[in-house]
Amino acid sequence: MLESLVAHSIRARGAMVALLAMLLVAGVYAMTQLPIDAMPDVSTIQVSVLTKVGGLSAVETERAVNIPIENALNGVPGAVELRSMADSGVSSVTVVFDDSTDPWFARQLVIERLRGIEASLPSNAETPELGPISSGLGEIYMFIMRSEHHSPMQLRTLLDWEIVPRLRTVRGVIEVNAMGGELKQFQVRVDAARLAAHHITLKDVIESLRVANLNAGAGYVERGPEAFVVRGEGLLKDEQEIGAVVLRTVPNEAPLLVRNVAEVRVAPALRYGVVTHNGEGEAVQGTVMMLLGSNSHDVVIAVAAEVEKIRKDLPPGVTIETVYDRSDFVGRTLETVLHNLLEGIAVVILVLAIFTGSLRGALAVVLGIPSAMAIALIGMNLFGVTGDIMSLGAIDFGFLVDGPIVVLEAVIAATTGKNI
């Protein structure tokens, strides 16, 4: 059977050359579609549930938040591990699924289990949210912001409200985390003595601010053929508007305002740490997270291009400096693979040309390397294997040319009557 296959291939050499060309073209196309990364992602399939609850210690958060969520998630189909962590005001519950579980399906299962969980949580707990669908290798790009003319609060506000939304629009980006700087807040600092003097409680102040910070619709007014929409615009915009919120009205007296019992000002939220870079002082950092399964090389290039556009729109004096770029590692990986491939081809041609005396035979043997690479790339695409230093760099070129060398030796022996 093998002899007939070889004989048929020799007779239809034109078809074999065309088939080889088609294989190489398919391999090149498969390489362009192959997800490229520096290292293989061996992270498990995880879904994290994050809940913020103010005013509770770590122990209270564990009892009041973690335990109800854990009870709701116990027995989720496909789950192999359930773990949690509680900090002051923050709860994190992580469900680890079997590796065969689809990550999107896993998130859907968790969402279904969390329906109605708010009734079991403290009243001051926010709605539980799922963490980004990323992995342990999801951090692909980091940058810092500096300025000699802007405060840490101004830099953080610029990052949160202008830069982060733009980076989230990049295809393949699932989240952008902001760290450092000072988180801007409008703070109402009440005076207990003034509250007591006016017989006002802290709850009254909070409720008045909540009610005043709303937009309301009031239908419309018809005037001839036209209709005018009536709206009440009540969203508070600055410290002056907050201070002017009415707490109480008394006939024949001036209304009691927030500024009469409290100091209203813009101030940073309580900080638990700072971000520094190379010992050069405080900075603001942004970390870009990649969507699970995306091509990190393509995503990083797109993120870097968007960062260049953002640089042009920054206020004078504000700079963005890249501190981590995954494409650097991916580029080195591809360079290593290409270097090994070219070096292997050169060594094979040189050795075979010297020992066989046939340059044409050496070139025929070398064709086995790109052919095998093309088949490998097609298979990696079909089975979802990422191209990285482990999968591409581990290719044994000596093993690839071992078979063709044996065939070449047999051909030379048959045509010349000499053994190599």
PDB file of C-alpha atoms in Angstrom, residues 36-235:
ATOM      1  CA  ILE A  36      -0.841  34.404  20.717  1.00  0.00           C
ATOM      2  CA  ASP A  37       0.414  34.859  24.256  1.00  0.00           C
ATOM      3  CA  ALA A  38       3.691  34.758  26.133  1.00  0.00           C
ATOM      4  CA  MET A  39       2.796  31.869  28.446  1.00  0.00           C
ATOM      5  CA  PRO A  40      -0.028  29.314  28.504  1.00  0.00           C
ATOM      6  CA  ASP A  41      -2.994  30.254  30.673  1.00  0.00           C
ATOM      7  CA  VAL A  42      -3.517  27.398  33.130  1.00  0.00           C
ATOM      8  CA  SER A  43      -6.003  29.292  35.294  1.00  0.00           C
ATOM      9  CA  THR A  44      -9.134  27.503  36.420  1.00  0.00           C
ATOM     10  CA  ILE A  45     -12.631  28.542  35.382  1.00  0.00           C
ATOM     11  CA  GLN A  46     -13.684  30.938  38.145  1.00  0.00           C
ATOM     12  CA  VAL A  47     -16.612  33.223  38.850  1.00  0.00           C
ATOM     13  CA  SER A  48     -16.159  35.824  41.595  1.00  0.00           C
ATOM     14  CA  VAL A  49     -19.054  37.470  43.418  1.00  0.00           C
ATOM     15  CA  LEU A  50     -18.150  40.866  44.900  1.00  0.00           C
ATOM     16  CA  THR A  51     -20.336  42.708  47.410  1.00  0.00           C
ATOM     17  CA  LYS A  52     -19.730  46.061  49.074  1.00  0.00           C
ATOM     18  CA  VAL A  53     -21.251  46.663  52.495  1.00  0.00           C
ATOM     19  CA  GLY A  54     -20.319  49.756  54.447  1.00  0.00           C
ATOM     20  CA  GLY A  55     -19.890  49.950  58.186  1.00  0.00           C
ATOM     21  CA  LEU A  56     -19.175  46.272  58.856  1.00  0.00           C
ATOM     22  CA  SER A  57     -15.968  44.729  60.126  1.00  0.00           C
ATOM     23  CA  ALA A  58     -14.371  41.717  58.473  1.00  0.00           C
ATOM     24  CA  VAL A  59     -15.996  39.324  60.969  1.00  0.00           C
ATOM     25  CA  GLU A  60     -19.433  40.906  60.507  1.00  0.00           C
ATOM     26  CA  THR A  61     -19.024  40.855  56.724  1.00  0.00           C
ATOM     27  CA  GLU A  62     -18.204  37.150  56.894  1.00  0.00           C
ATOM     28  CA  ARG A  63     -21.305  36.365  58.923  1.00  0.00           C
ATOM     29  CA  ALA A  64     -23.811  38.708  57.302  1.00  0.00           C
ATOM     30  CA  VAL A  65     -22.712  38.567  53.651  1.00  0.00           C
ATOM     31  CA  ASN A  66     -20.342  35.702  52.879  1.00  0.00           C
ATOM     32  CA  ILE A  67     -22.347  32.949  54.546  1.00  0.00           C
ATOM     33  CA  PRO A  68     -25.700  33.764  52.821  1.00  0.00           C
ATOM     34  CA  ILE A  69     -23.984  33.968  49.424  1.00  0.00           C
ATOM     35  CA  GLU A  70     -22.086  30.726  50.046  1.00  0.00           C
ATOM     36  CA  ASN A  71     -25.322  28.977  51.008  1.00  0.00           C
ATOM     37  CA  ALA A  72     -26.944  30.187  47.790  1.00  0.00           C
ATOM     38  CA  LEU A  73     -24.021  28.980  45.655  1.00  0.00           C
ATOM     39  CA  ASN A  74     -23.577  25.581  47.286  1.00  0.00           C
ATOM     40  CA  GLY A  75     -24.228  22.769  44.843  1.00  0.00           C
ATOM     41  CA  VAL A  76     -23.899  24.792  41.635  1.00  0.00           C
ATOM     42  CA  PRO A  77     -23.594  22.279  38.751  1.00  0.00           C
ATOM     43  CA  GLY A  78     -19.975  21.840  37.688  1.00  0.00           C
ATOM     44  CA  ALA A  79     -18.508  23.568  40.754  1.00  0.00           C
ATOM     45  CA  VAL A  80     -15.487  21.868  42.323  1.00  0.00           C
ATOM     46  CA  GLU A  81     -14.514  24.460  44.932  1.00  0.00           C
ATOM     47  CA  LEU A  82     -16.089  27.345  46.825  1.00  0.00           C
ATOM     48  CA  ARG A  83     -13.990  29.843  48.744  1.00  0.00           C
ATOM     49  CA  SER A  84     -14.544  33.289  50.192  1.00  0.00           C
ATOM     50  CA  MET A  85     -12.730  36.248  51.679  1.00  0.00           C
ATOM     51  CA  ALA A  86     -14.051  39.043  53.877  1.00  0.00           C
ATOM     52  CA  ASP A  87     -12.523  42.428  54.521  1.00  0.00           C
ATOM     53  CA  SER A  88     -13.809  45.568  56.137  1.00  0.00           C
ATOM     54  CA  GLY A  89     -16.808  46.457  53.993  1.00  0.00           C
ATOM     55  CA  VAL A  90     -15.981  44.089  51.115  1.00  0.00           C
ATOM     56  CA  SER A  91     -17.041  40.485  50.482  1.00  0.00           C
ATOM     57  CA  SER A  92     -15.562  38.187  47.838  1.00  0.00           C
ATOM     58  CA  VAL A  93     -16.917  34.701  47.113  1.00  0.00           C
ATOM     59  CA  THR A  94     -15.265  32.653  44.350  1.00  0.00           C
ATOM     60  CA  VAL A  95     -16.730  29.569  42.672  1.00  0.00           C
ATOM     61  CA  VAL A  96     -14.216  27.327  40.869  1.00  0.00           C
ATOM     62  CA  PHE A  97     -15.688  25.174  38.105  1.00  0.00           C
ATOM     63  CA  ASP A  98     -14.481  22.114  36.270  1.00  0.00           C
ATOM     64  CA  ASP A  99     -12.158  22.942  33.369  1.00  0.00           C
ATOM     65  CA  SER A 100     -14.673  21.558  30.869  1.00  0.00           C
ATOM     66  CA  THR A 101     -17.300  24.127  31.917  1.00  0.00           C
ATOM     67  CA  ASP A 102     -17.982  26.971  29.524  1.00  0.00           C
ATOM     68  CA  PRO A 103     -17.101  30.229  31.366  1.00  0.00           C
ATOM     69  CA  TRP A 104     -20.201  32.041  30.107  1.00  0.00           C
ATOM     70  CA  PHE A 105     -22.435  29.168  31.189  1.00  0.00           C
ATOM     71  CA  ALA A 106     -20.744  29.177  34.600  1.00  0.00           C
ATOM     72  CA  ARG A 107     -21.562  32.854  35.050  1.00  0.00           C
ATOM     73  CA  GLN A 108     -25.170  32.211  34.070  1.00  0.00           C
ATOM     74  CA  LEU A 109     -25.455  29.487  36.706  1.00  0.00           C
ATOM     75  CA  VAL A 110     -24.117  31.834  39.384  1.00  0.00           C
ATOM     76  CA  ILE A 111     -26.477  34.634  38.348  1.00  0.00           C
ATOM     77  CA  GLU A 112     -29.476  32.307  38.633  1.00  0.00           C
ATOM     78  CA  ARG A 113     -28.442  31.241  42.128  1.00  0.00           C
ATOM     79  CA  LEU A 114     -28.048  34.868  43.260  1.00  0.00           C
ATOM     80  CA  ARG A 115     -31.578  35.917  42.332  1.00  0.00           C
ATOM     81  CA  GLY A 116     -33.309  37.325  45.385  1.00  0.00           C
ATOM     82  CA  ILE A 117     -30.169  37.147  47.537  1.00  0.00           C
ATOM     83  CA  GLU A 118     -30.582  40.829  48.505  1.00  0.00           C
ATOM     84  CA  ALA A 119     -33.363  39.850  50.927  1.00  0.00           C
ATOM     85  CA  SER A 120     -30.835  37.819  52.946  1.00  0.00           C
ATOM     86  CA  LEU A 121     -28.204  40.573  53.086  1.00  0.00           C
ATOM     87  CA  PRO A 122     -27.964  43.627  55.359  1.00  0.00           C
ATOM     88  CA  SER A 123     -29.903  46.705  54.255  1.00  0.00           C
ATOM     89  CA  ASN A 124     -26.685  48.659  53.681  1.00  0.00           C
ATOM     90  CA  ALA A 125     -25.226  46.002  51.368  1.00  0.00           C
ATOM     91  CA  GLU A 126     -25.003  46.792  47.672  1.00  0.00           C
ATOM     92  CA  THR A 127     -26.237  44.379  45.023  1.00  0.00           C
ATOM     93  CA  PRO A 128     -23.695  41.549  44.520  1.00  0.00           C
ATOM     94  CA  GLU A 129     -21.779  41.854  41.262  1.00  0.00           C
ATOM     95  CA  LEU A 130     -19.788  39.345  39.235  1.00  0.00           C
ATOM     96  CA  GLY A 131     -16.098  39.959  38.700  1.00  0.00           C
ATOM     97  CA  PRO A 132     -14.767  40.481  35.165  1.00  0.00           C
ATOM     98  CA  ILE A 133     -14.594  37.409  32.930  1.00  0.00           C
ATOM     99  CA  SER A 134     -10.823  37.277  32.841  1.00  0.00           C
ATOM    100  CA  SER A 135      -8.066  35.040  34.230  1.00  0.00           C
ATOM    101  CA  GLY A 136      -4.879  35.159  36.239  1.00  0.00           C
ATOM    102  CA  LEU A 137      -3.038  36.295  33.108  1.00  0.00           C
ATOM    103  CA  GLY A 138      -5.677  38.870  32.201  1.00  0.00           C
ATOM    104  CA  GLU A 139      -3.582  41.911  33.126  1.00  0.00           C
ATOM    105  CA  ILE A 140      -2.066  42.836  29.776  1.00  0.00           C
ATOM    106  CA  TYR A 141      -1.315  46.559  30.014  1.00  0.00           C
ATOM    107  CA  MET A 142      -0.473  48.943  32.856  1.00  0.00           C
ATOM    108  CA  PHE A 143       0.194  52.657  32.806  1.00  0.00           C
ATOM    109  CA  ILE A 144       0.675  55.486  35.266  1.00  0.00           C
ATOM    110  CA  MET A 145      -0.379  59.131  35.140  1.00  0.00           C
ATOM    111  CA  ARG A 146       1.679  62.012  36.494  1.00  0.00           C
ATOM    112  CA  SER A 147       1.448  65.778  36.562  1.00  0.00           C
ATOM    113  CA  GLU A 148       3.237  68.574  38.369  1.00  0.00           C
ATOM    114  CA  HIS A 149       0.240  70.873  38.037  1.00  0.00           C
ATOM    115  CA  HIS A 150      -2.632  68.539  38.969  1.00  0.00           C
ATOM    116  CA  SER A 151      -3.523  67.064  42.342  1.00  0.00           C
ATOM    117  CA  PRO A 152      -3.905  63.302  42.915  1.00  0.00           C
ATOM    118  CA  MET A 153      -7.677  63.854  43.083  1.00  0.00           C
ATOM    119  CA  GLN A 154      -7.735  65.578  39.702  1.00  0.00           C
ATOM    120  CA  LEU A 155      -5.654  62.806  38.126  1.00  0.00           C
ATOM    121  CA  ARG A 156      -7.888  60.084  39.557  1.00  0.00           C
ATOM    122  CA  THR A 157     -11.017  61.912  38.382  1.00  0.00           C
ATOM    123  CA  LEU A 158      -9.519  62.240  34.894  1.00  0.00           C
ATOM    124  CA  LEU A 159      -8.717  58.532  34.862  1.00  0.00           C
ATOM    125  CA  ASP A 160     -12.133  57.407  36.138  1.00  0.00           C
ATOM    126  CA  TRP A 161     -14.331  59.605  33.968  1.00  0.00           C
ATOM    127  CA  GLU A 162     -12.417  60.108  30.725  1.00  0.00           C
ATOM    128  CA  ILE A 163      -9.667  57.527  30.198  1.00  0.00           C
ATOM    129  CA  VAL A 164     -11.245  54.354  31.607  1.00  0.00           C
ATOM    130  CA  PRO A 165     -14.472  54.677  29.536  1.00  0.00           C
ATOM    131  CA  ARG A 166     -12.444  55.083  26.346  1.00  0.00           C
ATOM    132  CA  LEU A 167     -10.232  52.069  27.043  1.00  0.00           C
ATOM    133  CA  ARG A 168     -13.272  49.914  27.770  1.00  0.00           C
ATOM    134  CA  THR A 169     -14.431  50.438  24.194  1.00  0.00           C
ATOM    135  CA  VAL A 170     -11.363  48.622  22.838  1.00  0.00           C
ATOM    136  CA  ARG A 171     -12.287  45.213  21.503  1.00  0.00           C
ATOM    137  CA  GLY A 172     -11.074  42.451  23.816  1.00  0.00           C
ATOM    138  CA  VAL A 173     -10.924  44.645  26.941  1.00  0.00           C
ATOM    139  CA  ILE A 174     -13.254  43.488  29.727  1.00  0.00           C
ATOM    140  CA  GLU A 175     -12.247  45.838  32.548  1.00  0.00           C
ATOM    141  CA  VAL A 176      -9.928  48.706  33.430  1.00  0.00           C
ATOM    142  CA  ASN A 177      -9.000  48.989  37.102  1.00  0.00           C
ATOM    143  CA  ALA A 178      -7.990  52.351  38.550  1.00  0.00           C
ATOM    144  CA  MET A 179      -5.686  52.606  41.553  1.00  0.00           C
ATOM    145  CA  GLY A 180      -3.959  55.362  43.435  1.00  0.00           C
ATOM    146  CA  GLY A 181      -4.752  59.036  43.632  1.00  0.00           C
ATOM    147  CA  GLU A 182      -7.650  60.385  45.647  1.00  0.00           C
ATOM    148  CA  LEU A 183     -11.273  59.459  44.984  1.00  0.00           C
ATOM    149  CA  LYS A 184     -13.351  62.625  44.753  1.00  0.00           C
ATOM    150  CA  GLN A 185     -16.278  62.964  47.154  1.00  0.00           C
ATOM    151  CA  PHE A 186     -18.795  65.623  48.124  1.00  0.00           C
ATOM    152  CA  GLN A 187     -18.690  65.379  51.902  1.00  0.00           C
ATOM    153  CA  VAL A 188     -21.327  66.743  54.281  1.00  0.00           C
ATOM    154  CA  ARG A 189     -19.690  67.067  57.697  1.00  0.00           C
ATOM    155  CA  VAL A 190     -22.476  67.704  60.196  1.00  0.00           C
ATOM    156  CA  ASP A 191     -22.024  69.540  63.473  1.00  0.00           C
ATOM    157  CA  ALA A 192     -23.621  67.550  66.288  1.00  0.00           C
ATOM    158  CA  ALA A 193     -24.164  70.671  68.405  1.00  0.00           C
ATOM    159  CA  ARG A 194     -26.018  72.434  65.593  1.00  0.00           C
ATOM    160  CA  LEU A 195     -28.159  69.354  64.961  1.00  0.00           C
ATOM    161  CA  ALA A 196     -29.142  69.250  68.611  1.00  0.00           C
ATOM    162  CA  ALA A 197     -29.865  72.979  68.696  1.00  0.00           C
ATOM    163  CA  HIS A 198     -32.269  72.689  65.752  1.00  0.00           C
ATOM    164  CA  HIS A 199     -33.704  69.355  66.920  1.00  0.00           C
ATOM    165  CA  ILE A 200     -32.565  67.646  63.708  1.00  0.00           C
ATOM    166  CA  THR A 201     -31.193  64.106  63.486  1.00  0.00           C
ATOM    167  CA  LEU A 202     -28.536  62.746  61.163  1.00  0.00           C
ATOM    168  CA  LYS A 203     -31.193  60.569  59.560  1.00  0.00           C
ATOM    169  CA  ASP A 204     -33.176  63.720  58.672  1.00  0.00           C
ATOM    170  CA  VAL A 205     -30.134  65.164  56.901  1.00  0.00           C
ATOM    171  CA  ILE A 206     -29.513  61.963  54.933  1.00  0.00           C
ATOM    172  CA  GLU A 207     -33.157  61.664  53.891  1.00  0.00           C
ATOM    173  CA  SER A 208     -33.354  65.322  52.822  1.00  0.00           C
ATOM    174  CA  LEU A 209     -30.251  64.930  50.655  1.00  0.00           C
ATOM    175  CA  ARG A 210     -31.622  61.750  49.096  1.00  0.00           C
ATOM    176  CA  VAL A 211     -34.966  63.328  48.235  1.00  0.00           C
ATOM    177  CA  ALA A 212     -33.369  66.511  46.883  1.00  0.00           C
ATOM    178  CA  ASN A 213     -30.923  64.666  44.625  1.00  0.00           C
ATOM    179  CA  LEU A 214     -33.535  63.497  42.106  1.00  0.00           C
ATOM    180  CA  ASN A 215     -34.904  64.490  38.726  1.00  0.00           C
ATOM    181  CA  ALA A 216     -38.689  64.241  38.479  1.00  0.00           C
ATOM    182  CA  GLY A 217     -41.084  64.162  35.551  1.00  0.00           C
ATOM    183  CA  ALA A 218     -44.420  66.000  35.680  1.00  0.00           C
ATOM    184  CA  GLY A 219     -46.060  65.065  32.410  1.00  0.00           C
ATOM    185  CA  TYR A 220     -46.567  67.762  29.806  1.00  0.00           C
ATOM    186  CA  VAL A 221     -48.525  70.935  29.152  1.00  0.00           C
ATOM    187  CA  GLU A 222     -50.459  71.386  25.927  1.00  0.00           C
ATOM    188  CA  ARG A 223     -50.439  74.794  24.307  1.00  0.00           C
ATOM    189  CA  GLY A 224     -52.127  74.844  20.964  1.00  0.00           C
ATOM    190  CA  PRO A 225     -50.608  72.288  18.628  1.00  0.00           C
ATOM    191  CA  GLU A 226     -47.542  71.936  20.841  1.00  0.00           C
ATOM    192  CA  ALA A 227     -46.806  69.958  24.005  1.00  0.00           C
ATOM    193  CA  PHE A 228     -44.172  71.062  26.512  1.00  0.00           C
ATOM    194  CA  VAL A 229     -42.556  68.437  28.738  1.00  0.00           C
ATOM    195  CA  VAL A 230     -42.458  69.436  32.398  1.00  0.00           C
ATOM    196  CA  ARG A 231     -39.448  68.267  34.370  1.00  0.00           C
ATOM    197  CA  GLY A 232     -38.040  68.989  37.765  1.00  0.00           C
ATOM    198  CA  GLU A 233     -34.227  69.020  37.637  1.00  0.00           C
ATOM    199  CA  GLY A 234     -32.990  68.299  41.126  1.00  0.00           C
ATOM    200  CA  LEU A 235     -29.676  66.495  40.713  1.00  0.00           C
TER     201      LEU A 235
END
